[in-house]
């Protein structure tokens, strides 16, 4: 990666692939920018980026690389894991996805069963691309089943047509309880609707890094699309986990999605830190964190199409970097703030009161799209209002307003970024996601966090087992080695209301 010293007058507008980032409202002066880039160099961010893309075990706790970039390496240049090029396997899965798209005929409903990283990426992409005017779509009903709560299952089963439904079970581990239980319930529904074993076997697909478990579940080998342990769950939409994108919008659109991400990877790998969008976005957050001790930040896309984006980002950021010890096991002073958000302008009519006048300073990433997302006669006028709201909010937050009435005073000095996408299509959606993935990874490097494991999600899963057993037994429980007194009391509230 090339590296050049900071220029004298640092700009606030950066761009790549016609995506523009404007950091002017961060209030970071040249001296501070220089110091931030120095910190990035001291944290070996450049070396980290190199290690990330060359398959070094950046996931040190699990001794694995994090090579989701290989999944969007459309040039097929070799990517080595333990001396073996992984690209032939990646390309083979692309070939199979394309083949499946060509024979995906007469399907009215797809039930995509998966949770967390096996859900958010494809769900966001399907939702976002559905908003793209004139997109070529098969128009299937795409049902995303994640929650173990049968309310979601019930709603889906009421709408889907069993004779023309295909089911895709998506789980990296294929051991996730929500996913396997939901999958069993959907198979039962197919049986209850008189689908025979052959028809069920033809309707069932799996995407997993645990092929034997999928086979054991009953998915035919030819219907299993593998991915690999070097792909983290929350980074997996680029693998066959993104199958719904290809099935609904075509394989070429899926490739466009990968191409957008690949373009950002290329930028991230080669641009000097001073021009590197993911790095600059990461440094903005680091600056506000040290200056204001911020505890949260918000992402507000002024695009209805991106309403799922903040939810996808919550897993990406907080599962990756929501940790309190570093790679070396030592406690850290700074790590991931809480991230929240939803689409603007709706968000303005909700929590923006607090963003403007609350006690906490909450930095914001505003995301805007140049082009309106419909061909309606109202599109231009509505889009102007959408954009003016976006720009006005940032200005109001930054400058504030003093009045004699404290109630009507806006303190200002509330930092934000503006990210402008030229349009929203598969390419720019892929680019947006990769931009934030690389930003999250950069923040991990800056904080010295392993951004690719998630040990914090395990304890709750373990503790749920004896609790479930107690609920199943239906008899009053007392505290024991796995259930404490408060939880025992709560279990009893469910058993004897
Ligand atoms: O519990 C957290 C988690 O492991 C996430 O990291 C992952 O995205 C999700 O569960 C689903 O896991 P899987 O794809 O193995 O079913």
mmCIF file with all atom_site columns, N, CA, C and O in Angstrom, residues 357-385:
data_model
loop_
_atom_site.group_PDB
_atom_site.id
_atom_site.type_symbol
_atom_site.label_atom_id
_atom_site.label_alt_id
_atom_site.label_comp_id
_atom_site.label_asym_id
_atom_site.label_entity_id
_atom_site.label_seq_id
_atom_site.pdbx_PDB_ins_code
_atom_site.Cartn_x
_atom_site.Cartn_y
_atom_site.Cartn_z
_atom_site.occupancy
_atom_site.B_iso_or_equiv
_atom_site.pdbx_formal_charge
_atom_site.auth_seq_id
_atom_site.auth_comp_id
_atom_site.auth_asym_id
_atom_site.auth_atom_id
_atom_site.pdbx_PDB_model_num
ATOM 1   N N  . UNK A 1 357 ? -30.787 18.563 20.990  1.00 0.00 ? 357 UNK A N  1
ATOM 2   C CA . UNK A 1 357 ? -30.776 19.269 22.283  1.00 0.00 ? 357 UNK A CA 1
ATOM 3   C C  . UNK A 1 357 ? -30.471 18.380 23.483  1.00 0.00 ? 357 UNK A C  1
ATOM 4   O O  . UNK A 1 357 ? -30.452 18.866 24.606  1.00 0.00 ? 357 UNK A O  1
ATOM 5   N N  . UNK A 1 358 ? -30.258 17.090 23.238  1.00 0.00 ? 358 UNK A N  1
ATOM 6   C CA . UNK A 1 358 ? -29.971 16.200 24.363  1.00 0.00 ? 358 UNK A CA 1
ATOM 7   C C  . UNK A 1 358 ? -28.601 16.487 24.970  1.00 0.00 ? 358 UNK A C  1
ATOM 8   O O  . UNK A 1 358 ? -27.796 17.243 24.416  1.00 0.00 ? 358 UNK A O  1
ATOM 9   N N  . UNK A 1 359 ? -28.333 15.878 26.111  1.00 0.00 ? 359 UNK A N  1
ATOM 10  C CA . UNK A 1 359 ? -27.078 16.141 26.819  1.00 0.00 ? 359 UNK A CA 1
ATOM 11  C C  . UNK A 1 359 ? -25.867 15.519 26.128  1.00 0.00 ? 359 UNK A C  1
ATOM 12  O O  . UNK A 1 359 ? -24.755 16.003 26.254  1.00 0.00 ? 359 UNK A O  1
ATOM 13  N N  . UNK A 1 360 ? -26.127 14.409 25.419  1.00 0.00 ? 360 UNK A N  1
ATOM 14  C CA . UNK A 1 360 ? -24.992 13.716 24.801  1.00 0.00 ? 360 UNK A CA 1
ATOM 15  C C  . UNK A 1 360 ? -24.708 14.216 23.411  1.00 0.00 ? 360 UNK A C  1
ATOM 16  O O  . UNK A 1 360 ? -25.643 14.523 22.669  1.00 0.00 ? 360 UNK A O  1
ATOM 17  N N  . UNK A 1 361 ? -23.446 14.219 23.055  1.00 0.00 ? 361 UNK A N  1
ATOM 18  C CA . UNK A 1 361 ? -23.087 14.495 21.666  1.00 0.00 ? 361 UNK A CA 1
ATOM 19  C C  . UNK A 1 361 ? -23.050 13.159 20.924  1.00 0.00 ? 361 UNK A C  1
ATOM 20  O O  . UNK A 1 361 ? -22.344 12.229 21.331  1.00 0.00 ? 361 UNK A O  1
ATOM 21  N N  . UNK A 1 362 ? -23.836 13.062 19.875  1.00 0.00 ? 362 UNK A N  1
ATOM 22  C CA . UNK A 1 362 ? -23.934 11.814 19.117  1.00 0.00 ? 362 UNK A CA 1
ATOM 23  C C  . UNK A 1 362 ? -23.574 12.109 17.656  1.00 0.00 ? 362 UNK A C  1
ATOM 24  O O  . UNK A 1 362 ? -24.370 12.717 16.934  1.00 0.00 ? 362 UNK A O  1
ATOM 25  N N  . UNK A 1 363 ? -22.377 11.733 17.239  1.00 0.00 ? 363 UNK A N  1
ATOM 26  C CA . UNK A 1 363 ? -22.007 11.997 15.841  1.00 0.00 ? 363 UNK A CA 1
ATOM 27  C C  . UNK A 1 363 ? -22.934 11.230 14.898  1.00 0.00 ? 363 UNK A C  1
ATOM 28  O O  . UNK A 1 363 ? -23.488 10.188 15.265  1.00 0.00 ? 363 UNK A O  1
ATOM 29  N N  . UNK A 1 364 ? -23.079 11.769 13.698  1.00 0.00 ? 364 UNK A N  1
ATOM 30  C CA . UNK A 1 364 ? -24.008 11.168 12.734  1.00 0.00 ? 364 UNK A CA 1
ATOM 31  C C  . UNK A 1 364 ? -23.323 10.989 11.392  1.00 0.00 ? 364 UNK A C  1
ATOM 32  O O  . UNK A 1 364 ? -22.558 11.856 10.963  1.00 0.00 ? 364 UNK A O  1
ATOM 33  N N  . UNK A 1 365 ? -23.613 9.872  10.757  1.00 0.00 ? 365 UNK A N  1
ATOM 34  C CA . UNK A 1 365 ? -23.302 9.727  9.334   1.00 0.00 ? 365 UNK A CA 1
ATOM 35  C C  . UNK A 1 365 ? -24.608 9.920  8.585   1.00 0.00 ? 365 UNK A C  1
ATOM 36  O O  . UNK A 1 365 ? -25.532 9.105  8.711   1.00 0.00 ? 365 UNK A O  1
ATOM 37  N N  . UNK A 1 366 ? -24.688 11.006 7.820   1.00 0.00 ? 366 UNK A N  1
ATOM 38  C CA . UNK A 1 366 ? -25.830 11.187 6.919   1.00 0.00 ? 366 UNK A CA 1
ATOM 39  C C  . UNK A 1 366 ? -25.471 10.540 5.582   1.00 0.00 ? 366 UNK A C  1
ATOM 40  O O  . UNK A 1 366 ? -24.358 10.738 5.081   1.00 0.00 ? 366 UNK A O  1
ATOM 41  N N  . UNK A 1 367 ? -26.412 9.785  5.042   1.00 0.00 ? 367 UNK A N  1
ATOM 42  C CA . UNK A 1 367 ? -26.182 9.176  3.727   1.00 0.00 ? 367 UNK A CA 1
ATOM 43  C C  . UNK A 1 367 ? -27.259 9.694  2.783   1.00 0.00 ? 367 UNK A C  1
ATOM 44  O O  . UNK A 1 367 ? -28.449 9.636  3.119   1.00 0.00 ? 367 UNK A O  1
ATOM 45  N N  . UNK A 1 368 ? -26.840 10.230 1.664   1.00 0.00 ? 368 UNK A N  1
ATOM 46  C CA . UNK A 1 368 ? -27.816 10.758 0.697   1.00 0.00 ? 368 UNK A CA 1
ATOM 47  C C  . UNK A 1 368 ? -27.535 10.173 -0.681  1.00 0.00 ? 368 UNK A C  1
ATOM 48  O O  . UNK A 1 368 ? -26.399 9.823  -1.006  1.00 0.00 ? 368 UNK A O  1
ATOM 49  N N  . UNK A 1 369 ? -28.585 10.078 -1.460  1.00 0.00 ? 369 UNK A N  1
ATOM 50  C CA . UNK A 1 369 ? -28.454 9.545  -2.823  1.00 0.00 ? 369 UNK A CA 1
ATOM 51  C C  . UNK A 1 369 ? -28.821 10.661 -3.796  1.00 0.00 ? 369 UNK A C  1
ATOM 52  O O  . UNK A 1 369 ? -29.844 11.327 -3.612  1.00 0.00 ? 369 UNK A O  1
ATOM 53  N N  . UNK A 1 370 ? -27.950 10.878 -4.769  1.00 0.00 ? 370 UNK A N  1
ATOM 54  C CA . UNK A 1 370 ? -28.184 11.999 -5.693  1.00 0.00 ? 370 UNK A CA 1
ATOM 55  C C  . UNK A 1 370 ? -29.502 11.895 -6.437  1.00 0.00 ? 370 UNK A C  1
ATOM 56  O O  . UNK A 1 370 ? -30.202 12.877 -6.600  1.00 0.00 ? 370 UNK A O  1
ATOM 57  N N  . UNK A 1 371 ? -29.798 10.699 -6.923  1.00 0.00 ? 371 UNK A N  1
ATOM 58  C CA . UNK A 1 371 ? -30.965 10.558 -7.806  1.00 0.00 ? 371 UNK A CA 1
ATOM 59  C C  . UNK A 1 371 ? -32.194 10.117 -7.029  1.00 0.00 ? 371 UNK A C  1
ATOM 60  O O  . UNK A 1 371 ? -32.105 9.282  -6.139  1.00 0.00 ? 371 UNK A O  1
ATOM 61  N N  . UNK A 1 372 ? -33.369 10.633 -7.424  1.00 0.00 ? 372 UNK A N  1
ATOM 62  C CA . UNK A 1 372 ? -34.591 10.125 -6.791  1.00 0.00 ? 372 UNK A CA 1
ATOM 63  C C  . UNK A 1 372 ? -34.774 8.651  -7.124  1.00 0.00 ? 372 UNK A C  1
ATOM 64  O O  . UNK A 1 372 ? -34.260 8.184  -8.133  1.00 0.00 ? 372 UNK A O  1
ATOM 65  N N  . UNK A 1 373 ? -35.504 7.954  -6.285  1.00 0.00 ? 373 UNK A N  1
ATOM 66  C CA . UNK A 1 373 ? -35.642 6.514  -6.488  1.00 0.00 ? 373 UNK A CA 1
ATOM 67  C C  . UNK A 1 373 ? -37.016 6.128  -7.011  1.00 0.00 ? 373 UNK A C  1
ATOM 68  O O  . UNK A 1 373 ? -37.543 5.068  -6.668  1.00 0.00 ? 373 UNK A O  1
ATOM 69  N N  . UNK A 1 374 ? -37.570 6.996  -7.831  1.00 0.00 ? 374 UNK A N  1
ATOM 70  C CA . UNK A 1 374 ? -38.789 6.598  -8.541  1.00 0.00 ? 374 UNK A CA 1
ATOM 71  C C  . UNK A 1 374 ? -38.899 7.459  -9.780  1.00 0.00 ? 374 UNK A C  1
ATOM 72  O O  . UNK A 1 374 ? -38.196 8.486  -9.907  1.00 0.00 ? 374 UNK A O  1
ATOM 73  N N  . UNK A 1 375 ? -39.765 7.051  -10.677 1.00 0.00 ? 375 UNK A N  1
ATOM 74  C CA . UNK A 1 375 ? -40.017 7.852  -11.888 1.00 0.00 ? 375 UNK A CA 1
ATOM 75  C C  . UNK A 1 375 ? -41.335 8.609  -11.769 1.00 0.00 ? 375 UNK A C  1
ATOM 76  O O  . UNK A 1 375 ? -41.862 9.091  -12.761 1.00 0.00 ? 375 UNK A O  1
ATOM 77  N N  . UNK A 1 376 ? -41.870 8.698  -10.582 1.00 0.00 ? 376 UNK A N  1
ATOM 78  C CA . UNK A 1 376 ? -43.155 9.380  -10.424 1.00 0.00 ? 376 UNK A CA 1
ATOM 79  C C  . UNK A 1 376 ? -43.001 10.860 -10.784 1.00 0.00 ? 376 UNK A C  1
ATOM 80  O O  . UNK A 1 376 ? -41.903 11.428 -10.669 1.00 0.00 ? 376 UNK A O  1
ATOM 81  N N  . UNK A 1 377 ? -44.099 11.479 -11.142 1.00 0.00 ? 377 UNK A N  1
ATOM 82  C CA . UNK A 1 377 ? -44.013 12.901 -11.518 1.00 0.00 ? 377 UNK A CA 1
ATOM 83  C C  . UNK A 1 377 ? -43.569 13.735 -10.312 1.00 0.00 ? 377 UNK A C  1
ATOM 84  O O  . UNK A 1 377 ? -42.983 14.794 -10.457 1.00 0.00 ? 377 UNK A O  1
ATOM 85  N N  . UNK A 1 378 ? -43.816 13.221 -9.123  1.00 0.00 ? 378 UNK A N  1
ATOM 86  C CA . UNK A 1 378 ? -43.450 13.968 -7.912  1.00 0.00 ? 378 UNK A CA 1
ATOM 87  C C  . UNK A 1 378 ? -41.985 13.755 -7.513  1.00 0.00 ? 378 UNK A C  1
ATOM 88  O O  . UNK A 1 378 ? -41.489 14.391 -6.571  1.00 0.00 ? 378 UNK A O  1
ATOM 89  N N  . UNK A 1 379 ? -41.303 12.833 -8.211  1.00 0.00 ? 379 UNK A N  1
ATOM 90  C CA . UNK A 1 379 ? -40.006 12.360 -7.703  1.00 0.00 ? 379 UNK A CA 1
ATOM 91  C C  . UNK A 1 379 ? -39.010 13.491 -7.453  1.00 0.00 ? 379 UNK A C  1
ATOM 92  O O  . UNK A 1 379 ? -38.378 13.552 -6.390  1.00 0.00 ? 379 UNK A O  1
ATOM 93  N N  . UNK A 1 380 ? -38.881 14.404 -8.415  1.00 0.00 ? 380 UNK A N  1
ATOM 94  C CA . UNK A 1 380 ? -37.846 15.448 -8.268  1.00 0.00 ? 380 UNK A CA 1
ATOM 95  C C  . UNK A 1 380 ? -38.169 16.366 -7.094  1.00 0.00 ? 380 UNK A C  1
ATOM 96  O O  . UNK A 1 380 ? -37.294 16.691 -6.286  1.00 0.00 ? 380 UNK A O  1
ATOM 97  N N  . UNK A 1 381 ? -39.412 16.776 -7.017  1.00 0.00 ? 381 UNK A N  1
ATOM 98  C CA . UNK A 1 381 ? -39.799 17.704 -5.939  1.00 0.00 ? 381 UNK A CA 1
ATOM 99  C C  . UNK A 1 381 ? -39.624 17.042 -4.574  1.00 0.00 ? 381 UNK A C  1
ATOM 100 O O  . UNK A 1 381 ? -39.075 17.650 -3.641  1.00 0.00 ? 381 UNK A O  1
ATOM 101 N N  . UNK A 1 382 ? -40.050 15.783 -4.455  1.00 0.00 ? 382 UNK A N  1
ATOM 102 C CA . UNK A 1 382 ? -39.902 15.099 -3.164  1.00 0.00 ? 382 UNK A CA 1
ATOM 103 C C  . UNK A 1 382 ? -38.421 14.919 -2.832  1.00 0.00 ? 382 UNK A C  1
ATOM 104 O O  . UNK A 1 382 ? -38.009 15.065 -1.683  1.00 0.00 ? 382 UNK A O  1
ATOM 105 N N  . UNK A 1 383 ? -37.644 14.590 -3.859  1.00 0.00 ? 383 UNK A N  1
ATOM 106 C CA . UNK A 1 383 ? -36.231 14.323 -3.598  1.00 0.00 ? 383 UNK A CA 1
ATOM 107 C C  . UNK A 1 383 ? -35.515 15.594 -3.143  1.00 0.00 ? 383 UNK A C  1
ATOM 108 O O  . UNK A 1 383 ? -34.649 15.537 -2.262  1.00 0.00 ? 383 UNK A O  1
ATOM 109 N N  . UNK A 1 384 ? -35.910 16.728 -3.729  1.00 0.00 ? 384 UNK A N  1
ATOM 110 C CA . UNK A 1 384 ? -35.313 18.005 -3.288  1.00 0.00 ? 384 UNK A CA 1
ATOM 111 C C  . UNK A 1 384 ? -35.579 18.222 -1.801  1.00 0.00 ? 384 UNK A C  1
ATOM 112 O O  . UNK A 1 384 ? -34.712 18.661 -1.049  1.00 0.00 ? 384 UNK A O  1
ATOM 113 N N  . UNK A 1 385 ? -36.798 17.877 -1.397  1.00 0.00 ? 385 UNK A N  1
ATOM 114 C CA . UNK A 1 385 ? -37.140 18.082 0.020   1.00 0.00 ? 385 UNK A CA 1
ATOM 115 C C  . UNK A 1 385 ? -36.351 17.115 0.896   1.00 0.00 ? 385 UNK A C  1
ATOM 116 O O  . UNK A 1 385 ? -35.829 17.482 1.953   1.00 0.00 ? 385 UNK A O  1
#
